[in-house]
Amino acid sequence: MEKSKKRLMQGLSVEINNCKKCELWKTRTNPVIGEGSVDARIMFIGEAPGYNEDKTGHPFCGAAGKILDKILVSIGFKREEIYITNILKCRPPGNRNPTKEEIDACSSYLDMQIEIIKPKIICSLGNFATAYVMEKFGLKEKVQGISRIHGKVFLHNTLFGPIKIIPFYHPAVAVYNMNMLDVLKKDFAVLKQVR
Ligand code: URA
Ligand code: SF4
């Protein structure tokens, strides 16, 4: 079981490495596919690679990643037991927001990753990931700005069983604002109960 998941994910990596479905392939250094356990029960979905992620090919390895690591440690989680990816696999120049066209072009990869991993809990980080995931799972009418729905648990039944969707602030909000780090830690604590 575990092996075939790995094989499926490797096949997907090859596809993403060769992808030219939107213009971002032209300016990327490396696509950032995702990282962690394919058997994870919890999946984190961010927005798009930033400068450091583009340089290294690893998700959340820059300033926002350091914040994410701090929060995970605070709730006793290891990166190895979760899976982390983004909606877009290539960096938008200058870290601008993803466009609708780019999300439409790239999201099938995220859909396949969700299908392969079959997580029990999906944590969306920030507005873009939250809107995408909630719309995907039929919760469109419940979508609100992240300041209104962060830390709330939404339930949905999928073909692979019930899942929980939990929106969080994007960890980047805490890079220059320690108060937000406390808010994030408090929100993430819900994962200890629903784990
Ligand atoms: N921000 C994101 O949304 N994803 C990353 O991988 C890094 C920063
Ligand atoms: Fe392909 Fe996604 Fe990269 Fe666009 S962002 S080139 S769709 S992998």
Coordinates of C-alpha atoms and ligand atoms in Angstrom, one line a residue:
M1 CA 0.0 0.0 0.0
E2 CA 2.7 2.4 1.1
K3 CA 4.8 1.5 -1.9
S4 CA 2.2 2.2 -4.5
K5 CA 1.5 5.6 -2.9
K6 CA 5.2 6.4 -3.2
R7 CA 5.2 5.3 -6.8
L8 CA 2.2 7.4 -7.7
M9 CA 3.8 10.4 -6.0
Q10 CA 7.0 9.8 -7.9
G11 CA 5.1 9.7 -11.2
L12 CA 3.4 13.0 -10.3
S13 CA 6.8 14.6 -9.5
V14 CA 8.1 13.7 -13.0
E15 CA 5.0 15.4 -14.5
I16 CA 5.4 18.5 -12.4
N17 CA 9.1 18.7 -13.2
N18 CA 8.2 18.8 -16.9
C19 CA 5.1 21.0 -16.6
K20 CA 4.6 24.0 -18.8
K21 CA 0.8 24.4 -18.3
C22 CA 1.2 28.0 -17.2
E23 CA 3.7 30.7 -17.8
L24 CA 5.4 30.2 -14.4
W25 CA 7.7 27.4 -15.7
K26 CA 9.7 30.1 -17.5
T27 CA 10.7 32.0 -14.4
R28 CA 11.0 29.2 -11.9
T29 CA 14.4 27.7 -10.8
N30 CA 12.8 24.6 -9.3
P31 CA 9.2 23.5 -8.9
V32 CA 8.3 22.7 -5.3
I33 CA 6.3 19.5 -5.3
G34 CA 5.7 18.8 -1.7
E35 CA 7.3 16.9 1.2
G36 CA 6.6 14.7 4.1
S37 CA 5.0 11.3 4.6
V38 CA 2.7 9.9 1.9
D39 CA 0.9 8.1 4.7
A40 CA 0.3 11.4 6.6
R41 CA -3.1 11.8 8.3
I42 CA -2.6 15.6 8.1
M43 CA -1.9 17.6 5.0
F44 CA -0.9 21.3 5.0
I45 CA -1.6 23.4 1.9
G46 CA 0.2 26.7 1.4
E47 CA 0.0 29.2 -1.4
A48 CA 3.1 29.0 -3.6
P49 CA 6.8 28.7 -3.4
G50 CA 8.7 31.8 -2.3
Y51 CA 12.4 32.8 -3.0
N52 CA 14.0 30.1 -0.9
E53 CA 11.6 27.4 -1.9
D54 CA 12.2 28.2 -5.6
K55 CA 16.0 28.0 -5.0
T56 CA 15.9 24.7 -3.1
G57 CA 12.8 22.9 -4.3
H58 CA 11.7 22.4 -0.7
P59 CA 8.4 23.7 0.7
F60 CA 8.4 26.2 3.6
C61 CA 12.1 26.4 4.0
G62 CA 12.4 30.2 4.3
A63 CA 11.1 32.7 6.9
A64 CA 7.5 31.4 6.8
G65 CA 8.8 27.9 7.1
K66 CA 10.8 28.7 10.2
I67 CA 7.5 30.0 11.8
L68 CA 5.7 26.9 10.7
D69 CA 8.4 24.7 12.3
K70 CA 8.1 26.7 15.6
I71 CA 4.3 26.2 15.6
L72 CA 4.6 22.5 14.8
V73 CA 7.1 22.0 17.7
S74 CA 4.7 23.9 20.0
I75 CA 2.0 21.2 19.4
G76 CA 4.5 18.3 19.4
F77 CA 4.3 17.5 15.7
K78 CA 7.2 16.5 13.5
R79 CA 7.4 17.5 9.8
E80 CA 8.0 13.9 8.9
E81 CA 4.5 12.9 10.1
I82 CA 2.6 15.4 8.0
Y83 CA 2.6 16.3 4.3
I84 CA 3.2 19.9 3.1
T85 CA 2.6 21.3 -0.3
N86 CA 1.2 24.4 -2.0
I87 CA -1.6 25.2 -4.5
L88 CA 1.0 26.4 -7.1
K89 CA 4.1 24.4 -7.6
C90 CA 6.2 27.2 -9.2
R91 CA 7.0 30.6 -7.7
P92 CA 5.1 33.6 -9.0
P93 CA 7.7 36.3 -9.8
G94 CA 8.3 38.7 -6.8
N95 CA 5.9 36.5 -4.7
R96 CA 2.9 38.2 -6.2
N97 CA -0.5 36.5 -5.6
P98 CA -1.4 33.5 -7.7
T99 CA -3.8 34.3 -10.6
K100 CA -7.0 32.4 -11.3
E101 CA -5.5 31.1 -14.5
E102 CA -2.4 29.7 -12.7
I103 CA -4.6 28.1 -10.0
D104 CA -6.8 26.5 -12.7
A105 CA -3.7 25.2 -14.5
C106 CA -1.9 23.8 -11.5
S107 CA -4.6 22.6 -9.1
S108 CA -5.0 19.2 -10.7
Y109 CA -1.6 18.3 -9.2
L110 CA -2.8 19.2 -5.7
D111 CA -6.0 17.3 -6.3
M112 CA -4.0 14.2 -7.3
Q113 CA -1.8 14.6 -4.2
I114 CA -4.9 14.7 -2.0
E115 CA -6.2 11.6 -3.8
I116 CA -2.9 9.8 -3.3
I117 CA -2.4 10.7 0.4
K118 CA -6.1 10.5 1.4
P119 CA -5.6 12.7 4.5
K120 CA -8.0 12.8 7.4
I121 CA -7.3 16.5 8.0
I122 CA -6.5 19.2 5.6
C123 CA -5.0 22.4 7.0
S124 CA -5.2 25.3 4.6
L125 CA -2.8 28.2 5.2
G126 CA -4.1 31.6 4.2
N127 CA -6.9 32.9 2.0
F128 CA -5.9 31.3 -1.3
A129 CA -5.5 27.8 0.0
T130 CA -8.6 28.1 2.2
A131 CA -10.8 29.2 -0.7
Y132 CA -9.5 26.5 -3.0
V133 CA -9.9 23.6 -0.5
M134 CA -13.3 24.7 0.8
E135 CA -14.7 25.1 -2.7
K136 CA -13.2 21.8 -3.8
F137 CA -15.1 20.0 -1.0
G138 CA -18.4 21.7 -1.5
L139 CA -18.1 24.3 1.3
K140 CA -18.1 27.3 -1.0
E141 CA -21.0 29.1 0.8
K142 CA -19.0 28.8 4.1
V143 CA -15.9 30.5 2.7
Q144 CA -15.1 33.8 4.5
G145 CA -11.9 35.8 5.0
I146 CA -9.3 34.0 7.0
S147 CA -9.6 36.5 9.9
R148 CA -13.2 35.1 10.4
I149 CA -12.7 31.4 9.9
H150 CA -9.2 30.6 11.2
G151 CA -9.1 27.7 13.6
K152 CA -12.6 26.5 12.8
V153 CA -13.2 22.8 11.9
F154 CA -15.3 22.0 8.8
L155 CA -16.5 18.5 8.2
H156 CA -16.9 16.9 4.8
N157 CA -17.5 13.4 3.5
T158 CA -15.3 12.3 0.6
L159 CA -15.2 9.0 -1.4
F160 CA -12.3 8.0 0.8
G161 CA -14.1 8.8 4.0
P162 CA -14.8 11.8 6.3
I163 CA -12.3 14.6 6.4
K164 CA -11.8 17.7 8.5
I165 CA -10.8 21.0 6.9
I166 CA -9.2 23.5 9.2
P167 CA -8.2 27.0 7.8
F168 CA -5.3 28.8 9.5
Y169 CA -3.6 32.1 9.0
H170 CA -0.6 31.8 6.7
P171 CA 2.5 31.5 8.9
A172 CA 4.1 34.4 6.9
V173 CA 1.8 36.8 8.9
A174 CA 3.9 36.1 12.0
V175 CA 7.3 36.8 10.4
Y176 CA 7.1 40.5 11.6
N177 CA 4.3 40.1 14.2
M178 CA 4.8 38.1 17.3
N179 CA 1.2 38.5 18.4
M180 CA 0.2 36.5 15.3
L181 CA 2.6 33.7 16.3
D182 CA 0.5 33.4 19.5
V183 CA -2.7 33.3 17.5
L184 CA -1.3 30.7 15.2
K185 CA -0.1 28.5 18.1
K186 CA -3.5 28.7 19.7
D187 CA -5.3 27.8 16.5
F188 CA -2.9 24.9 15.7
A189 CA -3.5 23.5 19.2
V190 CA -6.9 22.2 17.9
L191 CA -4.9 19.6 15.9
K192 CA -3.8 17.9 19.2
Q193 CA -7.5 17.1 19.8
V194 CA -8.5 16.1 16.3
R195 CA -5.3 14.2 15.5
Ligands
URA1 N1 4.7 30.3 1.4 C1 4.0 29.4 0.9 O1 2.8 29.5 0.8 N2 4.5 28.2 0.6 C2 5.8 28.0 0.7 O2 6.3 26.9 0.4 C3 6.6 29.0 1.3 C4 6.1 30.2 1.6
SF4_2 FE1 2.9 23.8 -14.2 FE2 1.9 24.5 -11.9 FE3 4.3 25.2 -12.6 FE4 2.3 26.3 -13.8 S1 2.8 26.5 -11.6 S2 4.1 25.5 -14.8 S3 0.8 24.6 -13.9 S4 3.6 23.1 -12.2

